[in-house]
Tab-separated table of C-alpha atoms in Angstrom:
chain	number	residue	atom	x	y	z
A	1	GLN	CA	-0.007	-0.009	-0.022
A	2	VAL	CA	1.364	3.427	-0.984
A	3	GLN	CA	2.454	5.680	1.891
A	4	LEU	CA	1.511	9.294	1.881
A	5	VAL	CA	2.957	12.324	3.719
A	6	GLU	CA	1.342	15.787	3.702
A	7	SER	CA	2.949	19.113	4.407
A	8	GLY	CA	2.296	22.762	3.939
A	9	GLY	CA	-0.485	23.398	6.452
A	10	ASP	CA	-0.311	26.677	8.452
A	11	SER	CA	-2.334	29.453	9.981
A	12	VAL	CA	-3.281	32.323	7.643
A	13	GLN	CA	-5.552	35.247	7.438
A	14	SER	CA	-8.765	35.330	5.400
A	15	GLY	CA	-7.928	35.903	1.781
A	16	GLY	CA	-4.530	34.426	2.014
A	17	SER	CA	-2.956	31.496	0.170
A	18	LEU	CA	-1.363	28.181	1.012
A	19	ARG	CA	0.120	25.303	-0.995
A	20	LEU	CA	-0.240	21.817	0.345
A	21	SER	CA	2.042	18.994	-0.833
A	22	CYS	CA	1.679	15.217	-0.566
A	23	VAL	CA	4.632	12.980	-1.240
A	24	ALA	CA	3.907	9.360	-2.136
A	25	SER	CA	6.289	6.391	-1.635
A	26	GLU	CA	5.830	5.317	-5.197
A	27	ASN	CA	4.905	6.640	-8.598
A	28	THR	CA	1.256	7.570	-8.618
A	29	TYR	CA	1.186	9.491	-11.968
A	30	ARG	CA	-1.564	8.063	-14.205
A	31	ARG	CA	-1.551	4.928	-12.037
A	32	TYR	CA	-3.572	6.110	-9.118
A	33	SER	CA	-6.513	8.281	-8.507
A	34	VAL	CA	-5.298	10.861	-5.928
A	35	GLY	CA	-7.216	13.349	-3.963
A	36	TRP	CA	-7.370	15.905	-1.154
A	37	PHE	CA	-9.928	15.640	1.574
A	38	ARG	CA	-10.597	17.755	4.704
A	39	GLN	CA	-12.259	17.259	8.055
A	40	ALA	CA	-13.309	20.051	10.337
A	41	PRO	CA	-14.063	19.451	14.031
A	42	GLY	CA	-17.481	17.821	14.394
A	43	LYS	CA	-17.916	17.330	10.707
A	44	GLU	CA	-17.463	14.425	8.301
A	45	ARG	CA	-14.406	14.083	6.009
A	46	GLU	CA	-15.292	15.582	2.638
A	47	GLY	CA	-13.616	15.496	-0.776
A	48	VAL	CA	-12.054	18.740	-1.801
A	49	ALA	CA	-10.279	17.952	-5.068
A	50	ALA	CA	-9.129	14.870	-6.960
A	51	ILE	CA	-7.229	13.768	-10.069
A	52	ASP	CA	-8.295	10.478	-11.504
A	53	SER	CA	-5.868	7.992	-13.059
A	54	ASP	CA	-6.709	9.304	-16.537
A	55	GLY	CA	-5.934	12.881	-15.514
A	56	SER	CA	-9.560	14.036	-15.126
A	57	THR	CA	-10.096	16.414	-12.151
A	58	SER	CA	-13.007	17.192	-9.908
A	59	TYR	CA	-13.532	19.898	-7.264
A	60	ALA	CA	-16.061	20.440	-4.475
A	61	ASP	CA	-18.406	23.280	-5.246
A	62	SER	CA	-17.188	25.125	-2.199
A	63	VAL	CA	-13.611	25.423	-3.542
A	64	LYS	CA	-14.059	25.767	-7.267
A	65	ASP	CA	-12.177	28.709	-8.777
A	66	ARG	CA	-10.140	28.978	-5.517
A	67	PHE	CA	-8.312	25.708	-5.227
A	68	THR	CA	-6.188	23.914	-7.897
A	69	ILE	CA	-4.972	20.292	-7.574
A	70	SER	CA	-1.932	19.268	-9.583
A	71	GLN	CA	0.489	16.366	-9.863
A	72	ASP	CA	3.871	18.108	-9.817
A	73	ASN	CA	5.866	14.944	-10.559
A	74	ALA	CA	5.579	11.226	-10.423
A	75	ASN	CA	5.078	11.026	-6.690
A	76	THR	CA	4.066	14.556	-5.560
A	77	LEU	CA	0.509	15.883	-5.413
A	78	SER	CA	-0.195	19.584	-4.637
A	79	LEU	CA	-3.148	21.647	-3.663
A	80	GLN	CA	-2.908	25.404	-4.319
A	81	MET	CA	-5.398	27.211	-2.121
A	82	ASN	CA	-6.230	30.841	-2.826
A	83	SER	CA	-8.720	33.310	-1.317
A	84	LEU	CA	-8.913	31.208	1.810
A	85	LYS	CA	-11.936	31.580	4.110
A	86	PRO	CA	-12.497	30.704	7.687
A	87	ASP	CA	-14.792	27.829	6.499
A	88	ASP	CA	-11.682	26.289	4.920
A	89	THR	CA	-10.252	25.569	8.414
A	90	ALA	CA	-9.754	21.833	8.668
A	91	MET	CA	-7.286	19.017	8.745
A	92	TYR	CA	-6.381	18.270	5.170
A	93	TYR	CA	-5.635	14.749	4.080
A	94	CYS	CA	-4.126	13.231	0.939
A	95	ALA	CA	-5.549	9.948	-0.346
A	96	ALA	CA	-4.664	7.495	-3.155
A	97	GLU	CA	-6.364	4.517	-4.797
A	98	PRO	CA	-4.731	2.425	-7.564
A	99	ARG	CA	-7.608	2.538	-10.008
A	100	TRP	CA	-9.760	4.749	-12.111
A	101	LEU	CA	-12.736	6.100	-10.077
A	102	GLY	CA	-14.750	8.236	-12.494
A	103	ARG	CA	-16.519	11.518	-11.844
A	104	TRP	CA	-19.155	10.159	-9.459
A	105	TYR	CA	-16.697	8.606	-7.092
A	106	ARG	CA	-13.335	10.387	-7.181
A	107	LEU	CA	-14.413	12.770	-4.345
A	108	SER	CA	-15.870	9.929	-2.305
A	109	ARG	CA	-13.768	9.058	0.751
A	110	ALA	CA	-15.136	5.488	0.726
A	111	GLU	CA	-13.279	4.792	-2.502
A	112	TYR	CA	-9.795	5.497	-1.142
A	113	ASN	CA	-7.756	2.927	0.849
A	114	SER	CA	-4.401	4.860	1.374
A	115	TRP	CA	-4.368	7.911	3.523
A	116	GLY	CA	-1.778	10.315	4.895
A	117	GLN	CA	-1.705	11.578	8.463
A	118	GLY	CA	-3.001	15.084	7.578
A	119	THR	CA	-1.827	18.664	7.755
A	120	GLN	CA	-3.738	21.398	9.657
A	121	VAL	CA	-4.974	24.530	7.855
A	122	THR	CA	-6.375	27.410	10.034
A	123	VAL	CA	-7.856	30.511	8.418
A	124	SER	CA	-8.732	33.364	10.693
A	125	SER	CA	-11.039	36.291	9.845
């Protein structure tokens, strides 16, 4: 099972930007579906953005036009987050699954079996 390590979380002011990174223990490019999820206190873990094994991307409505997911190299996934809001405060997790998931499932946490430990993002108003 692939190992995932996230970094880049921090505390920022509303309107600020952060870039999260996720390093995988093996090549995930076009071999895995990979995604970013987040979990705020008292809430369920939700899908934020994902890249399927065929390169297709999906974003949660709440982050469209503000967040951008990218695969920087064979084993590094990034999430560029702009115009951050207090509602974006959460623990952010990277996830990977070695198959094509399709548009209906690539933001579903139930479809992913490999997870990182998370990186905390805090946005203050």
